[in-house]
Amino acid sequence: MRLRKVKGAEEIVQNSDYVIKEPIMNKGRYKELFGNNNPIHLEIGVGKGKFIVEKALNCPDINFVGIEKYDSVLIRALEKVKDVKIPNLLFINDDASNVDAFFDREIDTLYLNFSDPWPKNRHEKRRLTSEKFLNKYELIFKKKPHIIMKTDNRKFFEYSLKSLVDKEYKIEKISLDLHEDNYPDNIMTEYEEKFGSKGSVIYMVEVIKE
Ligand SMILES: C[S@@+](CC[C@H](N)C(=O)[O-])C[C@H]1O[C@@H](n2cnc3c(N)ncnc32)[C@H](O)[C@@H]1O
């Protein structure tokens, strides 16, 4: 994502009730933060937040946490919710490389939507489906690790499938053309709308680890 610094973004993010200010201090406290014991779904790299906001509105019995590392991007998600109170939605403005410091076996499902593919080999460790990240995710899931990813990048999709299967994830669902296949409940992300409308094929996989 090309990033334009937005003046005042840091302050807006810091003052938002939707944003967890000290995520490390809140590790293990999500039951208290949400005020219930509902399942928690996490999205890493929420971007402008369309997916997670719609998910939270559609599924009031699931709690949603979205991580986004750039405040200039996260404010676009916060703008979407500034006039509504969505009690089952929170955000973290930080790098997901710290994800295992934020959650203590509290997550039920992880969404990775149109993650940056980092195509150069020397950047492999930055990919959100690299072994490094998959090892961290193992520490955040409550029970069976459950990941749903979507991307328009074929090479990144193939890399991710191999990485997940190498870690003994089992494929529950897979689509090599999500918009052609019948997924009526699919909620589109900003990237998905943009690239889907230009004719890009969208890949999706849902995996679980016993
Ligand atoms: C290509 S965009 C996709 C945004 C959104 N998921 C969508 O599909 O429209 C990837 C987003 O992930 C964020 N991101 C990438 N790596 C991240 C990390 N390590 N921690 C948190 N956010 C990250 C980027 O800042 C960017 O907003």
PDB file of C-alpha atoms and ligand atoms in Angstrom:
ATOM      1  CA  MET A   1       0.000   0.000   0.000  1.00  0.00           C
ATOM      2  CA  ARG A   2       1.394   3.395  -1.010  1.00  0.00           C
ATOM      3  CA  LEU A   3       1.450   5.471   2.124  1.00  0.00           C
ATOM      4  CA  ARG A   4       0.711   9.158   2.428  1.00  0.00           C
ATOM      5  CA  LYS A   5       1.317  10.605   5.897  1.00  0.00           C
ATOM      6  CA  VAL A   6      -1.883  12.133   7.206  1.00  0.00           C
ATOM      7  CA  LYS A   7      -1.500  15.141   9.480  1.00  0.00           C
ATOM      8  CA  GLY A   8      -3.033  14.557  12.898  1.00  0.00           C
ATOM      9  CA  ALA A   9      -3.488  10.819  12.335  1.00  0.00           C
ATOM     10  CA  GLU A  10      -1.485   9.812  15.402  1.00  0.00           C
ATOM     11  CA  GLU A  11      -3.608  11.998  17.674  1.00  0.00           C
ATOM     12  CA  ILE A  12      -6.897  10.788  16.183  1.00  0.00           C
ATOM     13  CA  VAL A  13      -5.826   7.158  16.625  1.00  0.00           C
ATOM     14  CA  GLN A  14      -4.613   7.743  20.181  1.00  0.00           C
ATOM     15  CA  ASN A  15      -7.882   9.446  21.166  1.00  0.00           C
ATOM     16  CA  SER A  16     -10.208   6.864  19.624  1.00  0.00           C
ATOM     17  CA  ASP A  17     -12.179   4.614  21.989  1.00  0.00           C
ATOM     18  CA  TYR A  18     -11.900   1.897  19.359  1.00  0.00           C
ATOM     19  CA  VAL A  19      -8.111   1.714  19.713  1.00  0.00           C
ATOM     20  CA  ILE A  20      -6.371  -0.317  22.416  1.00  0.00           C
ATOM     21  CA  LYS A  21      -3.651   2.025  23.678  1.00  0.00           C
ATOM     22  CA  GLU A  22      -1.266  -0.446  25.284  1.00  0.00           C
ATOM     23  CA  PRO A  23      -1.836  -3.783  23.593  1.00  0.00           C
ATOM     24  CA  ILE A  24       0.950  -5.549  25.476  1.00  0.00           C
ATOM     25  CA  MET A  25      -0.576  -4.521  28.813  1.00  0.00           C
ATOM     26  CA  ASN A  26      -3.912  -5.934  27.649  1.00  0.00           C
ATOM     27  CA  LYS A  27      -2.639  -9.394  26.773  1.00  0.00           C
ATOM     28  CA  GLY A  28      -5.044 -11.932  28.265  1.00  0.00           C
ATOM     29  CA  ARG A  29      -7.674  -9.247  29.067  1.00  0.00           C
ATOM     30  CA  TYR A  30      -9.924  -9.410  26.001  1.00  0.00           C
ATOM     31  CA  LYS A  31     -12.796 -11.005  27.900  1.00  0.00           C
ATOM     32  CA  GLU A  32     -12.774  -7.919  30.138  1.00  0.00           C
ATOM     33  CA  LEU A  33     -12.232  -5.449  27.302  1.00  0.00           C
ATOM     34  CA  PHE A  34     -15.250  -6.760  25.391  1.00  0.00           C
ATOM     35  CA  GLY A  35     -17.255  -7.517  28.542  1.00  0.00           C
ATOM     36  CA  ASN A  36     -18.171 -11.022  27.368  1.00  0.00           C
ATOM     37  CA  ASN A  37     -16.736 -14.410  26.514  1.00  0.00           C
ATOM     38  CA  ASN A  38     -17.687 -14.438  22.828  1.00  0.00           C
ATOM     39  CA  PRO A  39     -15.230 -15.808  20.246  1.00  0.00           C
ATOM     40  CA  ILE A  40     -12.594 -13.354  19.036  1.00  0.00           C
ATOM     41  CA  HIS A  41     -11.679 -13.024  15.366  1.00  0.00           C
ATOM     42  CA  LEU A  42      -8.518 -11.138  14.431  1.00  0.00           C
ATOM     43  CA  GLU A  43      -7.668  -9.442  11.141  1.00  0.00           C
ATOM     44  CA  ILE A  44      -4.042  -8.493  10.510  1.00  0.00           C
ATOM     45  CA  GLY A  45      -3.483  -5.598   8.119  1.00  0.00           C
ATOM     46  CA  VAL A  46      -7.012  -4.159   8.133  1.00  0.00           C
ATOM     47  CA  GLY A  47      -6.096  -1.304   5.795  1.00  0.00           C
ATOM     48  CA  LYS A  48      -9.083   1.046   5.539  1.00  0.00           C
ATOM     49  CA  GLY A  49     -11.213  -1.389   7.517  1.00  0.00           C
ATOM     50  CA  LYS A  50     -14.162  -2.188   5.241  1.00  0.00           C
ATOM     51  CA  PHE A  51     -13.988  -5.943   5.874  1.00  0.00           C
ATOM     52  CA  ILE A  52     -13.698  -5.883   9.654  1.00  0.00           C
ATOM     53  CA  VAL A  53     -16.310  -3.149  10.145  1.00  0.00           C
ATOM     54  CA  GLU A  54     -18.878  -5.031   8.034  1.00  0.00           C
ATOM     55  CA  LYS A  55     -18.015  -8.304   9.743  1.00  0.00           C
ATOM     56  CA  ALA A  56     -18.489  -6.755  13.190  1.00  0.00           C
ATOM     57  CA  LEU A  57     -21.851  -5.281  12.188  1.00  0.00           C
ATOM     58  CA  ASN A  58     -23.019  -8.571  10.614  1.00  0.00           C
ATOM     59  CA  CYS A  59     -21.844 -10.798  13.493  1.00  0.00           C
ATOM     60  CA  PRO A  60     -22.657  -9.127  16.835  1.00  0.00           C
ATOM     61  CA  ASP A  61     -21.934 -12.355  18.753  1.00  0.00           C
ATOM     62  CA  ILE A  62     -18.321 -12.427  17.600  1.00  0.00           C
ATOM     63  CA  ASN A  63     -15.723  -9.949  18.844  1.00  0.00           C
ATOM     64  CA  PHE A  64     -13.347  -8.509  16.246  1.00  0.00           C
ATOM     65  CA  VAL A  65      -9.847  -7.077  16.679  1.00  0.00           C
ATOM     66  CA  GLY A  66      -8.049  -5.465  13.757  1.00  0.00           C
ATOM     67  CA  ILE A  67      -4.320  -4.777  13.627  1.00  0.00           C
ATOM     68  CA  GLU A  68      -2.935  -2.097  11.311  1.00  0.00           C
ATOM     69  CA  LYS A  69       0.607  -0.803  11.556  1.00  0.00           C
ATOM     70  CA  TYR A  70       0.094   2.643   9.978  1.00  0.00           C
ATOM     71  CA  ASP A  71      -1.972   5.302  11.740  1.00  0.00           C
ATOM     72  CA  SER A  72      -2.432   7.141   8.411  1.00  0.00           C
ATOM     73  CA  VAL A  73      -4.300   4.059   7.148  1.00  0.00           C
ATOM     74  CA  LEU A  74      -6.074   3.126  10.374  1.00  0.00           C
ATOM     75  CA  ILE A  75      -7.768   6.528  10.570  1.00  0.00           C
ATOM     76  CA  ARG A  76      -9.694   5.597   7.409  1.00  0.00           C
ATOM     77  CA  ALA A  77     -11.152   2.644   9.310  1.00  0.00           C
ATOM     78  CA  LEU A  78     -11.880   4.847  12.319  1.00  0.00           C
ATOM     79  CA  GLU A  79     -13.715   7.325  10.082  1.00  0.00           C
ATOM     80  CA  LYS A  80     -16.114   4.517   9.131  1.00  0.00           C
ATOM     81  CA  VAL A  81     -17.131   3.982  12.775  1.00  0.00           C
ATOM     82  CA  LYS A  82     -16.856   7.479  14.218  1.00  0.00           C
ATOM     83  CA  ASP A  83     -20.628   8.032  14.391  1.00  0.00           C
ATOM     84  CA  VAL A  84     -21.599   4.545  15.543  1.00  0.00           C
ATOM     85  CA  LYS A  85     -20.883   2.467  18.596  1.00  0.00           C
ATOM     86  CA  ILE A  86     -19.887  -1.074  17.622  1.00  0.00           C
ATOM     87  CA  PRO A  87     -19.252  -2.836  20.940  1.00  0.00           C
ATOM     88  CA  ASN A  88     -17.674  -5.923  19.372  1.00  0.00           C
ATOM     89  CA  LEU A  89     -14.893  -4.085  17.497  1.00  0.00           C
ATOM     90  CA  LEU A  90     -11.431  -2.912  18.605  1.00  0.00           C
ATOM     91  CA  PHE A  91      -8.230  -1.970  16.797  1.00  0.00           C
ATOM     92  CA  ILE A  92      -4.523  -2.157  17.548  1.00  0.00           C
ATOM     93  CA  ASN A  93      -2.183   0.326  15.844  1.00  0.00           C
ATOM     94  CA  ASP A  94       1.024  -1.675  15.797  1.00  0.00           C
ATOM     95  CA  ASP A  95       3.151  -4.099  13.839  1.00  0.00           C
ATOM     96  CA  ALA A  96       1.834  -7.659  13.789  1.00  0.00           C
ATOM     97  CA  SER A  97       5.348  -8.965  14.328  1.00  0.00           C
ATOM     98  CA  ASN A  98       4.450  -8.411  18.005  1.00  0.00           C
ATOM     99  CA  VAL A  99       1.175 -10.343  17.735  1.00  0.00           C
ATOM    100  CA  ASP A 100       2.206 -12.997  20.259  1.00  0.00           C
ATOM    101  CA  ALA A 101       2.779 -10.220  22.808  1.00  0.00           C
ATOM    102  CA  PHE A 102      -0.805  -8.969  22.331  1.00  0.00           C
ATOM    103  CA  PHE A 103      -2.858 -12.140  22.843  1.00  0.00           C
ATOM    104  CA  ASP A 104      -2.642 -15.055  25.228  1.00  0.00           C
ATOM    105  CA  ARG A 105      -4.475 -17.932  23.522  1.00  0.00           C
ATOM    106  CA  GLU A 106      -7.531 -15.741  23.005  1.00  0.00           C
ATOM    107  CA  ILE A 107      -8.109 -15.861  19.241  1.00  0.00           C
ATOM    108  CA  ASP A 108     -10.495 -18.215  17.434  1.00  0.00           C
ATOM    109  CA  THR A 109     -10.030 -17.174  13.799  1.00  0.00           C
ATOM    110  CA  LEU A 110      -7.399 -15.137  11.959  1.00  0.00           C
ATOM    111  CA  TYR A 111      -8.086 -13.286   8.681  1.00  0.00           C
ATOM    112  CA  LEU A 112      -5.240 -12.327   6.367  1.00  0.00           C
ATOM    113  CA  ASN A 113      -6.739 -10.251   3.561  1.00  0.00           C
ATOM    114  CA  PHE A 114      -4.559  -9.141   0.656  1.00  0.00           C
ATOM    115  CA  SER A 115      -1.432  -9.175   2.790  1.00  0.00           C
ATOM    116  CA  ASP A 116       1.619  -7.528   1.272  1.00  0.00           C
ATOM    117  CA  PRO A 117       3.319 -10.287  -0.782  1.00  0.00           C
ATOM    118  CA  TRP A 118       6.927  -9.108  -0.231  1.00  0.00           C
ATOM    119  CA  PRO A 119       8.095 -10.847  -3.450  1.00  0.00           C
ATOM    120  CA  LYS A 120      11.852 -10.541  -2.852  1.00  0.00           C
ATOM    121  CA  ASN A 121      13.406 -13.589  -1.184  1.00  0.00           C
ATOM    122  CA  ARG A 122      15.329 -11.413   1.233  1.00  0.00           C
ATOM    123  CA  HIS A 123      11.989 -10.082   2.566  1.00  0.00           C
ATOM    124  CA  GLU A 124      10.436 -13.510   3.117  1.00  0.00           C
ATOM    125  CA  LYS A 125      10.282 -13.069   6.887  1.00  0.00           C
ATOM    126  CA  ARG A 126       7.998 -10.056   6.446  1.00  0.00           C
ATOM    127  CA  ARG A 127       5.314 -12.153   4.729  1.00  0.00           C
ATOM    128  CA  LEU A 128       2.394 -12.700   7.093  1.00  0.00           C
ATOM    129  CA  THR A 129       2.307 -16.391   6.111  1.00  0.00           C
ATOM    130  CA  SER A 130       6.036 -17.029   6.606  1.00  0.00           C
ATOM    131  CA  GLU A 131       7.126 -19.674   9.087  1.00  0.00           C
ATOM    132  CA  LYS A 132       8.168 -16.866  11.435  1.00  0.00           C
ATOM    133  CA  PHE A 133       4.623 -15.477  11.584  1.00  0.00           C
ATOM    134  CA  LEU A 134       2.944 -18.911  11.637  1.00  0.00           C
ATOM    135  CA  ASN A 135       5.011 -19.772  14.739  1.00  0.00           C
ATOM    136  CA  LYS A 136       3.769 -16.604  16.441  1.00  0.00           C
ATOM    137  CA  TYR A 137       0.141 -17.319  15.515  1.00  0.00           C
ATOM    138  CA  GLU A 138       0.341 -20.716  17.254  1.00  0.00           C
ATOM    139  CA  LEU A 139       0.629 -18.802  20.544  1.00  0.00           C
ATOM    140  CA  ILE A 140      -2.464 -16.659  20.060  1.00  0.00           C
ATOM    141  CA  PHE A 141      -5.114 -19.266  19.185  1.00  0.00           C
ATOM    142  CA  LYS A 142      -7.454 -20.429  21.922  1.00  0.00           C
ATOM    143  CA  LYS A 143      -7.988 -23.925  20.496  1.00  0.00           C
ATOM    144  CA  LYS A 144      -7.453 -25.138  16.944  1.00  0.00           C
ATOM    145  CA  PRO A 145      -5.574 -22.609  14.812  1.00  0.00           C
ATOM    146  CA  HIS A 146      -7.963 -21.397  12.100  1.00  0.00           C
ATOM    147  CA  ILE A 147      -6.828 -19.035   9.324  1.00  0.00           C
ATOM    148  CA  ILE A 148      -8.741 -17.628   6.362  1.00  0.00           C
ATOM    149  CA  MET A 149      -6.744 -15.798   3.725  1.00  0.00           C
ATOM    150  CA  LYS A 150      -7.595 -14.026   0.481  1.00  0.00           C
ATOM    151  CA  THR A 151      -5.248 -12.547  -2.089  1.00  0.00           C
ATOM    152  CA  ASP A 152      -5.069 -11.646  -5.756  1.00  0.00           C
ATOM    153  CA  ASN A 153      -1.390 -12.596  -5.917  1.00  0.00           C
ATOM    154  CA  ARG A 154      -0.983 -16.128  -7.295  1.00  0.00           C
ATOM    155  CA  LYS A 155       2.658 -16.511  -6.278  1.00  0.00           C
ATOM    156  CA  PHE A 156       1.975 -15.312  -2.739  1.00  0.00           C
ATOM    157  CA  PHE A 157      -1.021 -17.658  -2.571  1.00  0.00           C
ATOM    158  CA  GLU A 158       1.107 -20.644  -3.637  1.00  0.00           C
ATOM    159  CA  TYR A 159       3.830 -19.657  -1.178  1.00  0.00           C
ATOM    160  CA  SER A 160       1.248 -19.374   1.617  1.00  0.00           C
ATOM    161  CA  LEU A 161      -0.344 -22.749   0.831  1.00  0.00           C
ATOM    162  CA  LYS A 162       3.045 -24.441   1.046  1.00  0.00           C
ATOM    163  CA  SER A 163       3.951 -22.598   4.207  1.00  0.00           C
ATOM    164  CA  LEU A 164       0.629 -23.537   5.879  1.00  0.00           C
ATOM    165  CA  VAL A 165       0.750 -27.180   4.779  1.00  0.00           C
ATOM    166  CA  ASP A 166       4.386 -27.441   5.942  1.00  0.00           C
ATOM    167  CA  LYS A 167       3.093 -26.373   9.378  1.00  0.00           C
ATOM    168  CA  GLU A 168       0.488 -29.168   9.218  1.00  0.00           C
ATOM    169  CA  TYR A 169      -2.525 -27.015   8.531  1.00  0.00           C
ATOM    170  CA  LYS A 170      -5.331 -28.855   6.712  1.00  0.00           C
ATOM    171  CA  ILE A 171      -7.280 -27.214   3.941  1.00  0.00           C
ATOM    172  CA  GLU A 172     -10.985 -26.870   4.790  1.00  0.00           C
ATOM    173  CA  LYS A 173     -12.029 -24.741   1.807  1.00  0.00           C
ATOM    174  CA  ILE A 174     -10.180 -23.399  -1.175  1.00  0.00           C
ATOM    175  CA  SER A 175     -11.188 -21.259  -4.120  1.00  0.00           C
ATOM    176  CA  LEU A 176      -9.067 -20.424  -7.128  1.00  0.00           C
ATOM    177  CA  ASP A 177     -11.677 -17.889  -8.249  1.00  0.00           C
ATOM    178  CA  LEU A 178     -13.637 -16.629  -5.263  1.00  0.00           C
ATOM    179  CA  HIS A 179     -15.864 -14.265  -7.219  1.00  0.00           C
ATOM    180  CA  GLU A 180     -16.852 -16.991  -9.706  1.00  0.00           C
ATOM    181  CA  ASP A 181     -17.413 -19.657  -7.054  1.00  0.00           C
ATOM    182  CA  ASN A 182     -20.504 -19.510  -4.908  1.00  0.00           C
ATOM    183  CA  TYR A 183     -19.583 -17.678  -1.676  1.00  0.00           C
ATOM    184  CA  PRO A 184     -22.651 -15.492  -1.043  1.00  0.00           C
ATOM    185  CA  ASP A 185     -21.433 -14.518   2.460  1.00  0.00           C
ATOM    186  CA  ASN A 186     -18.108 -13.202   1.196  1.00  0.00           C
ATOM    187  CA  ILE A 187     -17.412  -9.679   2.475  1.00  0.00           C
ATOM    188  CA  MET A 188     -15.133  -7.795   0.149  1.00  0.00           C
ATOM    189  CA  THR A 189     -12.155  -5.789   1.347  1.00  0.00           C
ATOM    190  CA  GLU A 190     -11.114  -2.498  -0.250  1.00  0.00           C
ATOM    191  CA  TYR A 191      -8.353  -4.256  -2.209  1.00  0.00           C
ATOM    192  CA  GLU A 192     -10.692  -7.033  -3.256  1.00  0.00           C
ATOM    193  CA  GLU A 193     -13.203  -4.545  -4.670  1.00  0.00           C
ATOM    194  CA  LYS A 194     -10.473  -2.644  -6.467  1.00  0.00           C
ATOM    195  CA  PHE A 195      -8.685  -5.618  -8.021  1.00  0.00           C
ATOM    196  CA  GLY A 196     -11.825  -7.731  -8.486  1.00  0.00           C
ATOM    197  CA  SER A 197     -13.452  -4.947 -10.496  1.00  0.00           C
ATOM    198  CA  LYS A 198     -10.357  -4.811 -12.733  1.00  0.00           C
ATOM    199  CA  GLY A 199     -10.790  -8.509 -13.499  1.00  0.00           C
ATOM    200  CA  SER A 200      -8.151  -9.962 -11.144  1.00  0.00           C
ATOM    201  CA  VAL A 201      -8.815 -13.484  -9.929  1.00  0.00           C
ATOM    202  CA  ILE A 202      -9.208 -13.674  -6.155  1.00  0.00           C
ATOM    203  CA  TYR A 203      -7.812 -16.704  -4.315  1.00  0.00           C
ATOM    204  CA  MET A 204      -9.098 -17.865  -0.932  1.00  0.00           C
ATOM    205  CA  VAL A 205      -8.100 -20.610   1.455  1.00  0.00           C
ATOM    206  CA  GLU A 206      -9.430 -21.589   4.861  1.00  0.00           C
ATOM    207  CA  VAL A 207      -7.172 -23.837   6.944  1.00  0.00           C
ATOM    208  CA  ILE A 208      -7.361 -25.465  10.319  1.00  0.00           C
ATOM    209  CA  LYS A 209      -4.821 -27.269  12.487  1.00  0.00           C
ATOM    210  CA  GLU A 210      -5.962 -30.162  14.696  1.00  0.00           C
TER     211      GLU A 210
HETATM  212  C1  LIG B   1      -2.262  -4.547   0.765  1.00  0.00           C
HETATM  213  S1  LIG B   1      -3.004  -3.817   2.136  1.00  0.00           S
HETATM  214  C2  LIG B   1      -4.563  -4.668   2.284  1.00  0.00           C
HETATM  215  C3  LIG B   1      -5.540  -3.939   3.161  1.00  0.00           C
HETATM  216  C4  LIG B   1      -6.878  -4.658   3.410  1.00  0.00           C
HETATM  217  N1  LIG B   1      -6.667  -5.901   4.121  1.00  0.00           N
HETATM  218  C5  LIG B   1      -7.601  -4.912   2.119  1.00  0.00           C
HETATM  219  O1  LIG B   1      -7.676  -6.069   1.704  1.00  0.00           O
HETATM  220  O2  LIG B   1      -8.126  -3.955   1.534  1.00  0.00           O
HETATM  221  C6  LIG B   1      -2.074  -4.523   3.463  1.00  0.00           C
HETATM  222  C7  LIG B   1      -2.256  -3.789   4.766  1.00  0.00           C
HETATM  223  O3  LIG B   1      -1.614  -4.528   5.806  1.00  0.00           O
HETATM  224  C8  LIG B   1      -0.867  -3.641   6.612  1.00  0.00           C
HETATM  225  N2  LIG B   1       0.241  -4.425   7.155  1.00  0.00           N
HETATM  226  C9  LIG B   1       1.210  -5.025   6.438  1.00  0.00           C
HETATM  227  N3  LIG B   1       2.081  -5.650   7.244  1.00  0.00           N
HETATM  228  C10 LIG B   1       1.629  -5.442   8.503  1.00  0.00           C
HETATM  229  C11 LIG B   1       2.116  -5.826   9.774  1.00  0.00           C
HETATM  230  N4  LIG B   1       3.246  -6.535   9.906  1.00  0.00           N
HETATM  231  N5  LIG B   1       1.418  -5.451  10.870  1.00  0.00           N
HETATM  232  C12 LIG B   1       0.292  -4.715  10.738  1.00  0.00           C
HETATM  233  N6  LIG B   1      -0.206  -4.305   9.556  1.00  0.00           N
HETATM  234  C13 LIG B   1       0.449  -4.670   8.452  1.00  0.00           C
HETATM  235  C14 LIG B   1      -0.439  -2.539   5.676  1.00  0.00           C
HETATM  236  O4  LIG B   1      -0.112  -1.344   6.345  1.00  0.00           O
HETATM  237  C15 LIG B   1      -1.683  -2.392   4.790  1.00  0.00           C
HETATM  238  O5  LIG B   1      -2.608  -1.491   5.343  1.00  0.00           O
END
